[in-house]
XYZ file of C-alpha atoms in Angstrom:
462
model
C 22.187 10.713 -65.263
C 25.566 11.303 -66.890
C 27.987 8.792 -68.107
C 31.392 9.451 -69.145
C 34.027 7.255 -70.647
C 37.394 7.550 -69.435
C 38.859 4.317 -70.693
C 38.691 2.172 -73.618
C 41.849 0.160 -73.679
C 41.174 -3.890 -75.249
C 38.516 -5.395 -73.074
C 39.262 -2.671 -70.145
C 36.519 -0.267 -70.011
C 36.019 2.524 -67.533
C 32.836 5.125 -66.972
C 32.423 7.785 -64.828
C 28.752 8.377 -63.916
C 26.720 10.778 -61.456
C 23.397 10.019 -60.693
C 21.377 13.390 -60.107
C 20.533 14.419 -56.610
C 17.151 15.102 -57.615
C 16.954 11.464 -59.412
C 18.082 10.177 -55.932
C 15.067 11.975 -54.197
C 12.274 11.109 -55.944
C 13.544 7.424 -55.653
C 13.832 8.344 -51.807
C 10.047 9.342 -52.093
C 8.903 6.159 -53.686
C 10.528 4.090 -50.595
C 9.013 6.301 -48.272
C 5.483 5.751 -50.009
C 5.706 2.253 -49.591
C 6.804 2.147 -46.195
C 3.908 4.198 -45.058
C 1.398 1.611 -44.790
C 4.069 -0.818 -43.316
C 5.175 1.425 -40.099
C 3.891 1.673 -37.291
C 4.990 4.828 -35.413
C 3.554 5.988 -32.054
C 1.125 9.121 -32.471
C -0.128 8.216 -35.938
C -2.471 5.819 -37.504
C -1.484 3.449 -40.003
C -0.984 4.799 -43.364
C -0.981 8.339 -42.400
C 2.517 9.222 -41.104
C 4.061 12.336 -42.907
C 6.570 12.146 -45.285
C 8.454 14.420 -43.375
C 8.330 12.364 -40.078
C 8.762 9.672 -42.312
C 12.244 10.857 -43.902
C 13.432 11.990 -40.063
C 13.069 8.737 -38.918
C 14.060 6.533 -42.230
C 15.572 8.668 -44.647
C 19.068 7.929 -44.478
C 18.699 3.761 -43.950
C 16.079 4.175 -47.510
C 19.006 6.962 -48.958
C 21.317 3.748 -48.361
C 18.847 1.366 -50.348
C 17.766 3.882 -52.826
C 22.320 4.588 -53.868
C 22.976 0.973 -54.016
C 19.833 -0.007 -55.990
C 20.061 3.096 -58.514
C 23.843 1.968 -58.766
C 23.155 -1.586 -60.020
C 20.276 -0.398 -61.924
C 22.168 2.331 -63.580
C 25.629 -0.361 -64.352
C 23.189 -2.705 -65.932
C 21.153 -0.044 -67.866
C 24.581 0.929 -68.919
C 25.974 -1.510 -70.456
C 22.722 -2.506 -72.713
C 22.989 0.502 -74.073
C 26.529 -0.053 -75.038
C 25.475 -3.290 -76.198
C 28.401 -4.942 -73.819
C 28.530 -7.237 -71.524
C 30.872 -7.774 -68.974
C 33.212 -10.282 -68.564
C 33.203 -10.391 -64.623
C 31.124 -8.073 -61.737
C 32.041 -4.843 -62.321
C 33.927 -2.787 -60.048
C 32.460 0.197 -58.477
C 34.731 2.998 -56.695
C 32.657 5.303 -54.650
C 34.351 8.226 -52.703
C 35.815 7.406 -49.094
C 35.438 10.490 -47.875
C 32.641 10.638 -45.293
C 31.656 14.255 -45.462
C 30.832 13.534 -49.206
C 29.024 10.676 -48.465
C 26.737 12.326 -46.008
C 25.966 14.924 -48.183
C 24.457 12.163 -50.689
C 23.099 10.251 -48.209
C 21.706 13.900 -46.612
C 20.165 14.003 -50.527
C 22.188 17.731 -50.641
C 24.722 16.896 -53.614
C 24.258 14.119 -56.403
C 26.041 10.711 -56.512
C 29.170 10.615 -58.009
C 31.144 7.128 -58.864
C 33.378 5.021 -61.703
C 32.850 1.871 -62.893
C 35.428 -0.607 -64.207
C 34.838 -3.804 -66.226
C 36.128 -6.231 -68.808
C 33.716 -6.936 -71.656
C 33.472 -10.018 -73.268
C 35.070 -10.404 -76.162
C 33.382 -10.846 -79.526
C 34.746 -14.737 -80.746
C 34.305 -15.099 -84.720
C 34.048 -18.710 -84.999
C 36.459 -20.780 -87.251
C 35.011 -23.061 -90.663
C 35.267 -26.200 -88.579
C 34.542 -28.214 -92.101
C 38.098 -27.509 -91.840
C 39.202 -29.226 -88.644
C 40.744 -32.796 -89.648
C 40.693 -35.064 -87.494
C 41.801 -38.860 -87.280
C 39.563 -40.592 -85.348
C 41.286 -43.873 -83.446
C 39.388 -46.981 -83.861
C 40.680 -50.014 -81.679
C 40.002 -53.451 -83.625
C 39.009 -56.326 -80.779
C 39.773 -59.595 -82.123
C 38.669 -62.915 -81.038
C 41.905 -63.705 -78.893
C 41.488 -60.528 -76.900
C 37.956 -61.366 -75.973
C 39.080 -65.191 -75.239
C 41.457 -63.800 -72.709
C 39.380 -61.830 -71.143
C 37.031 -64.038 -70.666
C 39.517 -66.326 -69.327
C 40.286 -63.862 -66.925
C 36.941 -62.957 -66.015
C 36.663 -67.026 -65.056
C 39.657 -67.618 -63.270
C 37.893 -64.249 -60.941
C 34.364 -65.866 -60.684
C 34.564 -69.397 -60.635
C 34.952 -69.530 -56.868
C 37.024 -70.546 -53.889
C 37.360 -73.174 -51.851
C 39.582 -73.677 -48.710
C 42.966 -75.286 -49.265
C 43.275 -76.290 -45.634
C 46.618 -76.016 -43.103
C 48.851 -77.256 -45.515
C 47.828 -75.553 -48.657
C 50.571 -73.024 -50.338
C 50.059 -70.191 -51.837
C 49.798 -70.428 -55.844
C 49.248 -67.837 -58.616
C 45.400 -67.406 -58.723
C 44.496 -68.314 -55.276
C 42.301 -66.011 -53.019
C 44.320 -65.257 -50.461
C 42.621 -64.216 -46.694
C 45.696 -61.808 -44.906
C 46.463 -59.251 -42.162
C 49.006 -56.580 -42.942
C 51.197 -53.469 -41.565
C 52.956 -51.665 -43.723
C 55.633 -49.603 -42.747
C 58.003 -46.977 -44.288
C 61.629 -45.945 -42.694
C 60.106 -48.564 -39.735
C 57.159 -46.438 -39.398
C 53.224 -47.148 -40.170
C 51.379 -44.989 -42.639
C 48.057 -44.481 -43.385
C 46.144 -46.378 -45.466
C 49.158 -49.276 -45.000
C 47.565 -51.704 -42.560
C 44.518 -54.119 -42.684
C 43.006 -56.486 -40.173
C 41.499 -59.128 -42.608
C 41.260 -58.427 -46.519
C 41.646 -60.824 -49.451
C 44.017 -61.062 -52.796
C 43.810 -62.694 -56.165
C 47.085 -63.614 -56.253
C 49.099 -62.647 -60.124
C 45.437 -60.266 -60.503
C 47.750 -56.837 -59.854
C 45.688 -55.627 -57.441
C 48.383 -54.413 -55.305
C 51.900 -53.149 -55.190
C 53.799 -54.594 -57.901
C 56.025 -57.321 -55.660
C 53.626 -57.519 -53.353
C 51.181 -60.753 -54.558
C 54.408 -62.723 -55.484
C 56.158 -62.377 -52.278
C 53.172 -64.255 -50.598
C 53.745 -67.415 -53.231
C 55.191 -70.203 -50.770
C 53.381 -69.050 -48.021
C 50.976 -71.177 -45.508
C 47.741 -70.431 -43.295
C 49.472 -68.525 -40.076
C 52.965 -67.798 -41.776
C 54.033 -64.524 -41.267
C 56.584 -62.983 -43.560
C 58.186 -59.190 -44.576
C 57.245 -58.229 -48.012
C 59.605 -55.436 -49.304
C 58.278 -53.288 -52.007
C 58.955 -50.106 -53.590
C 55.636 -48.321 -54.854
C 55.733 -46.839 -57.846
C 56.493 -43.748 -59.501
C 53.106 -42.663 -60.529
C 51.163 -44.042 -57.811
C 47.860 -41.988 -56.776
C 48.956 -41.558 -53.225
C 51.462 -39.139 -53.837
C 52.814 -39.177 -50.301
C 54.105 -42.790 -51.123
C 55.208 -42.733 -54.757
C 58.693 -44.228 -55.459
C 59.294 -44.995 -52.048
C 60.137 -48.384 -50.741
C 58.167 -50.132 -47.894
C 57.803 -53.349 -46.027
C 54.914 -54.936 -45.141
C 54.612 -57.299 -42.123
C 52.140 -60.264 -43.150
C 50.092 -62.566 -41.762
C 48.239 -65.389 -43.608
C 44.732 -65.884 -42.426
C 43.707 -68.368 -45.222
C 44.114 -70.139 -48.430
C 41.399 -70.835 -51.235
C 42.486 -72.486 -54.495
C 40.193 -72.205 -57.369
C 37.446 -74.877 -57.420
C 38.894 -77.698 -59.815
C 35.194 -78.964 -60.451
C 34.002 -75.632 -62.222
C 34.749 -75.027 -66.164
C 34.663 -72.677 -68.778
C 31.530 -73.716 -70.691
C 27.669 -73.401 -70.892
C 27.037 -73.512 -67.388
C 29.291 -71.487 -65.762
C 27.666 -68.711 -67.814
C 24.163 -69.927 -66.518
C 25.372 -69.678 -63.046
C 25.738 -65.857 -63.954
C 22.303 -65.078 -65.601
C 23.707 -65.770 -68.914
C 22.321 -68.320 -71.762
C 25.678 -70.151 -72.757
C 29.216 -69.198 -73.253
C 28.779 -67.442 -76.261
C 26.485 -65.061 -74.446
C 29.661 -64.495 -72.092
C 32.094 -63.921 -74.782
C 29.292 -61.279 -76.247
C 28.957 -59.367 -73.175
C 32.890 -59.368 -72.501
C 33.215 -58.331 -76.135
C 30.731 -55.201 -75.807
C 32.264 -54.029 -73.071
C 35.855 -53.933 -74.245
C 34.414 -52.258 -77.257
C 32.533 -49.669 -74.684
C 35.774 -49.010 -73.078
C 37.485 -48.502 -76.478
C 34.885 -46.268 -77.573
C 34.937 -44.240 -74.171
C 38.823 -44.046 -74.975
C 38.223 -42.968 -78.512
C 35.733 -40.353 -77.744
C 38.464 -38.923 -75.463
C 40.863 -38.769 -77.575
C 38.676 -36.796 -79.934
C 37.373 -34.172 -78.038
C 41.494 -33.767 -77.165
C 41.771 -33.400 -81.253
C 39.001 -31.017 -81.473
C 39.723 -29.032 -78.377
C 43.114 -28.448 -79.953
C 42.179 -27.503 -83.302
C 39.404 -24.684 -81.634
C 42.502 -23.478 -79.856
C 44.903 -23.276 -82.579
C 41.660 -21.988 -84.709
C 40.427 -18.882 -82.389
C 43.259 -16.333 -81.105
C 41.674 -13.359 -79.109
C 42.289 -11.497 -76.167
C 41.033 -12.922 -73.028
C 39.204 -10.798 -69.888
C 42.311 -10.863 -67.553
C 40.287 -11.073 -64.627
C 38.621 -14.332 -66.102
C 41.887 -15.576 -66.181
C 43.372 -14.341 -62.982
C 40.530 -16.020 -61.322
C 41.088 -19.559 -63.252
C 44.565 -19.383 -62.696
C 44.228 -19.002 -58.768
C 41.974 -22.066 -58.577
C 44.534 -23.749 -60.396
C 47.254 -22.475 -58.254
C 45.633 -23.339 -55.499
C 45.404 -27.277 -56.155
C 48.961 -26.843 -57.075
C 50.056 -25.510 -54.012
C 48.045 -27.983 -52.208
C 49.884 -30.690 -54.199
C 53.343 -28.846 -52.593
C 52.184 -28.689 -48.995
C 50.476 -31.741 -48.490
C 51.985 -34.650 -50.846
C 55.804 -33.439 -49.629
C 56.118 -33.073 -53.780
C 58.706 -29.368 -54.536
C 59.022 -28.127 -57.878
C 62.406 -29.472 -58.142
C 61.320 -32.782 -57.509
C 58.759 -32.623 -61.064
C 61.512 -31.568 -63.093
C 60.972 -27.401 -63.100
C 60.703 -23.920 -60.794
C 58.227 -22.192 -59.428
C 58.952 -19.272 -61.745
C 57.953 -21.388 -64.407
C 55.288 -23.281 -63.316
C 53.215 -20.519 -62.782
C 54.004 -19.489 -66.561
C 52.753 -22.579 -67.587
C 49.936 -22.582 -65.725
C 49.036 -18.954 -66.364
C 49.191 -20.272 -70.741
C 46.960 -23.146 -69.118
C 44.589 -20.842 -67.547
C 44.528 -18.622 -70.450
C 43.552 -21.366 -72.849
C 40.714 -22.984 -70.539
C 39.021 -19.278 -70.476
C 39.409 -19.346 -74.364
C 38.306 -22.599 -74.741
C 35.271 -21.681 -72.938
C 34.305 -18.052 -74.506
C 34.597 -20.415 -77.840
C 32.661 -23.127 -76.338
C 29.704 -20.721 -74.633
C 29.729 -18.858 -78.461
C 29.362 -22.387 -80.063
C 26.347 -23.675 -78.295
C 24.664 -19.643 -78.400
C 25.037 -19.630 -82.292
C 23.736 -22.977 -82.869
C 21.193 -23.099 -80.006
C 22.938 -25.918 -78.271
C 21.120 -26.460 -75.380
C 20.775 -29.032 -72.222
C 17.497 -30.525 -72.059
C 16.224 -30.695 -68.316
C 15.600 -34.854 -68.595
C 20.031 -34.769 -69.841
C 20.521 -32.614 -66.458
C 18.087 -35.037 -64.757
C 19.755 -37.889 -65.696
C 23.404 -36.412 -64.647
C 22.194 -35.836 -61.359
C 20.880 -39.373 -61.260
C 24.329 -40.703 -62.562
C 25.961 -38.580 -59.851
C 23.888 -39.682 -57.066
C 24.310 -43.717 -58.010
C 27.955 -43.043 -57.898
C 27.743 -42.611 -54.193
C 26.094 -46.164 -53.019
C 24.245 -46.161 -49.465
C 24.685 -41.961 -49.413
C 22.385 -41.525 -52.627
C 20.205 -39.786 -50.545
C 22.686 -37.150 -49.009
C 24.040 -36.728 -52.297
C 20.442 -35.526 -54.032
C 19.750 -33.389 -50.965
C 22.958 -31.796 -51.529
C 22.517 -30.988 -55.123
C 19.270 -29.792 -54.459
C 20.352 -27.283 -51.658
C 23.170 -26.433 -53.821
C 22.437 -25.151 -57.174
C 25.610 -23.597 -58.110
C 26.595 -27.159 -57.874
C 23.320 -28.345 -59.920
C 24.103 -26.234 -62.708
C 27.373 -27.335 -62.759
C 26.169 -30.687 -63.846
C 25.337 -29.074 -67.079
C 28.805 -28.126 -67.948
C 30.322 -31.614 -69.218
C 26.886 -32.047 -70.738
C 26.812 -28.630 -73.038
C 30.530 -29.206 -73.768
C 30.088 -32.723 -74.847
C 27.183 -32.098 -77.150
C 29.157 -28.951 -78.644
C 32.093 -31.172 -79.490
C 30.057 -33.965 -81.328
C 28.593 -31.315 -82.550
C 31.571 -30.227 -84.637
C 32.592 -33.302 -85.089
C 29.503 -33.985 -87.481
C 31.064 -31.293 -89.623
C 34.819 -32.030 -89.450
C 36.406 -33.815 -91.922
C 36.927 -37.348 -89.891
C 39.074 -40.037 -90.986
C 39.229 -43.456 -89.026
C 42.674 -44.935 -87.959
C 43.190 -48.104 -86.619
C 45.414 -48.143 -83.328
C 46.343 -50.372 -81.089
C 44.251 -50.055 -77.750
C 47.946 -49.835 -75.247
C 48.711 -46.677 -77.770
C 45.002 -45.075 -77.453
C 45.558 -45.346 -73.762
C 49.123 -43.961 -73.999
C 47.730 -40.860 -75.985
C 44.553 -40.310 -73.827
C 47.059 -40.169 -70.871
C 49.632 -37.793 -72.359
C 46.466 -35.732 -72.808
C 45.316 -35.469 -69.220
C 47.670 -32.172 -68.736
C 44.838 -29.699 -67.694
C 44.108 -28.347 -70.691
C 40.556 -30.024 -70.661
C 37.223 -27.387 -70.098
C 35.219 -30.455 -68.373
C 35.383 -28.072 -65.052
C 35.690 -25.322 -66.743
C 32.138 -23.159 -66.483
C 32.623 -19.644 -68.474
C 29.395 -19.907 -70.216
């Protein structure tokens, strides 16, 4: 076997190799010796065809086993002898012409082909004793929990029917049909036979619970609303709507129920101070979740800013297509242009080619992280992701575990988050941390300003 480099330019490599004719025929006659038991050809027994009847017959379908294997044997051989690995499948460019190729295949001339890769680049990791980081820390004081739970009650204390002649109030349940309709047509997702309200709760279009306040059981009114800017549904954002309504029914909060020891029995709980406790840990839980966001943001930034290398371009190429792709998705489908968010498609895809170029750094860093310090998922973590995956799908959990299990490109992409998560806390043992108290509408603000795509969570280049 020969192997010849004809390009060494960054991470672009380039070998031309030729596999020996003779190399390809005593492959050809190990095939053929262990097909020989496992013919059967008319006119011989078992086991004792000739190699010669054996080639007529097989040769050329074995020739085509023998080139491809002693091609991916001799790419991987290759490259652990160069001590590289590359960054992507490497290409391989055989001839086209077919008078060539049945000369090979005839085993009369040896095999001749190049091989093109990226190799990974070598990442020399940054001090990270010298990342500083501030650390937000959200104070919950004693009013905030109070109103919280005071929301929490005015939710769960329970209903009872108002009658005919009941109005509409702030913090009445409200039973109502609806068709909503934009331009005089109905759009999907708009309508609904029978659903219910918490009216002044926000849980719909901001207008929408007040313009039922006045209302009676089997009034019908048109709400007009305009949805917002930033709401999920694309399709709909900033555009205005009316909604024909019908009020089924009226409950008003049961006067006979009260904030105190036994409400909070009624839900499991020993008293009201129990209550307050449980509200209180989860605020903090959600402030926490909000912090830990925020830092992996800090650190994520400071590996970028600390680790400056060239980049496989076809890693890259490949993460900037998938991003592309929701993008253009996002055009097509939500009737969103580039004009409309503010830029062009010239430079939109430069952004998002500095985006993808960053995510495949992020994650060479990441992957080199977790190798040097034997970071490692455990299978009980990846056990319990799949089980926090499957109860996130109630009444399908069943589908969902088959589908994981049938699918292990998607298994092993439950260790992703993991192995990134345990790599940033990680470095944030050795960073030099400071605490900062913020208030928890700013921590929100900054976790949100952060959610521009520059996150590895579904990232997987390690």
């Amino acid at each position: 076997m020969n192997v010849t480099e004809t390009l060494n330019e960054g991470l672009r490599r380039k070998l031309d190799v030729v596999i020996p004719a003779t190399v390809l025929a005593s492959r050809l006659d190990e095939k053929l010796d262990e097909v020989r038991g496992q013919v059967q050809l008319k006119g011989f027994r078992p086991g004792k065809v000739p190699t010669s009847h054996l080639k007529k017959v097989y040769g050329r379908s074995l020739m085509s086993e023998v080139l491809q294997d002693s091609i991916n044997d001799t790419v991987s051989k290759t490259l652990e002898e160069r001590s590289e690995k590359a960054a992507a499948q490497p290409e391989i460019d055989l001839s086209e012409d077919q008078a060539v190729i049945n000369r090979v295949l005839d085993g009369e001339t040896d095999l001749a082909f190049s091989v093109s890769y990226e190799v990974l680049p070598p990442v020399e990791l940054m001090d990270f004793k010298s990342i500083k980081i501030e650390k937000p820390v959200v104070e919950v004081t004693d009013a905030q929990v109070d109103e919280e739970v005071e929301k929490f009650f005015k939710q769960n204390r329970g209903y009872e029917d108002k009658g005919d002649a009941g109005v509409v109030e702030d913090g009445d349940n409200v039973g109502l049909s609806f068709v909503g309709k934009i331009d005089g047509e109905p759009f999907d997702g708009g309508s609904a036979e029978h659903t219910h309200i918490v009216v002044g709760s926000g849980q719909f279009i901001p207008g929408f619970e007040e313009g039922l306040v006045g209302l009676k059981k089997g009034e019908e009114k048109t709400v007009e609303v305009t949805f917002p800017e930033d709401y999920q549904n694309a399709e709909l954002a900033g555009k205005k709507a009316q909604f024909e309504v019908t009020i089924l029914h009226v409950d008003g909060p049961k006067a006979d129920v009260e904030l105190n020891d036994e409400f909070a029995k009624t839900l499991g709980l020993e008293d009201l101070a129990a209550l307050k406790k449980a509200i209180r840990d989860q605020i903090e839980a959600q402030n926490k979740s909000l912090s830990q966001q925020r830092v992996k943001r800090l650190v994520l930034d400071a590996l970028d800013e600390g680790h400056k290398f060239d980049v496989p371009e076809k890693l890259v190429e490949a993460e900037f297509n998938a991003i592309w792709n929701r993008v253009k998705h996002e055009v097509e489908h939500h009737g969103k242009t580039f004009e409309s968010e503010g830029t062009t498609e010239d430079k939109a895809r430069e952004e998002y080619q500095k985006i993808a170029e960053r995510r495949v750094r992020l994650g060479l860093v990441v992957a080199e992280i977790g190798n040097v310090n034997e970071i490692t998922v455990s299978d009980e973590e990846h056990q319990q992701a799949l089980i926090a995956e499957v109860r996130r799908f109630p009444g399908q959990e069943q589908e969902v575990y088959d589908f994981y299990r049938k699918n292990q490109q998607a298994l092993a992409g439950l260790r992703a988050p993991i192995f990134e998560n345990k790599v940033i806390d990680f470095i944030v043992e050795l960073a030099d941390v400071t605490d900062k108290t913020i208030a928890r509408d700013e921590l929100a603000k900054l976790v949100r300003e952060g959610e521009d795509g520059f996150d590895i969570d579904n990232d997987h280049a390690h």
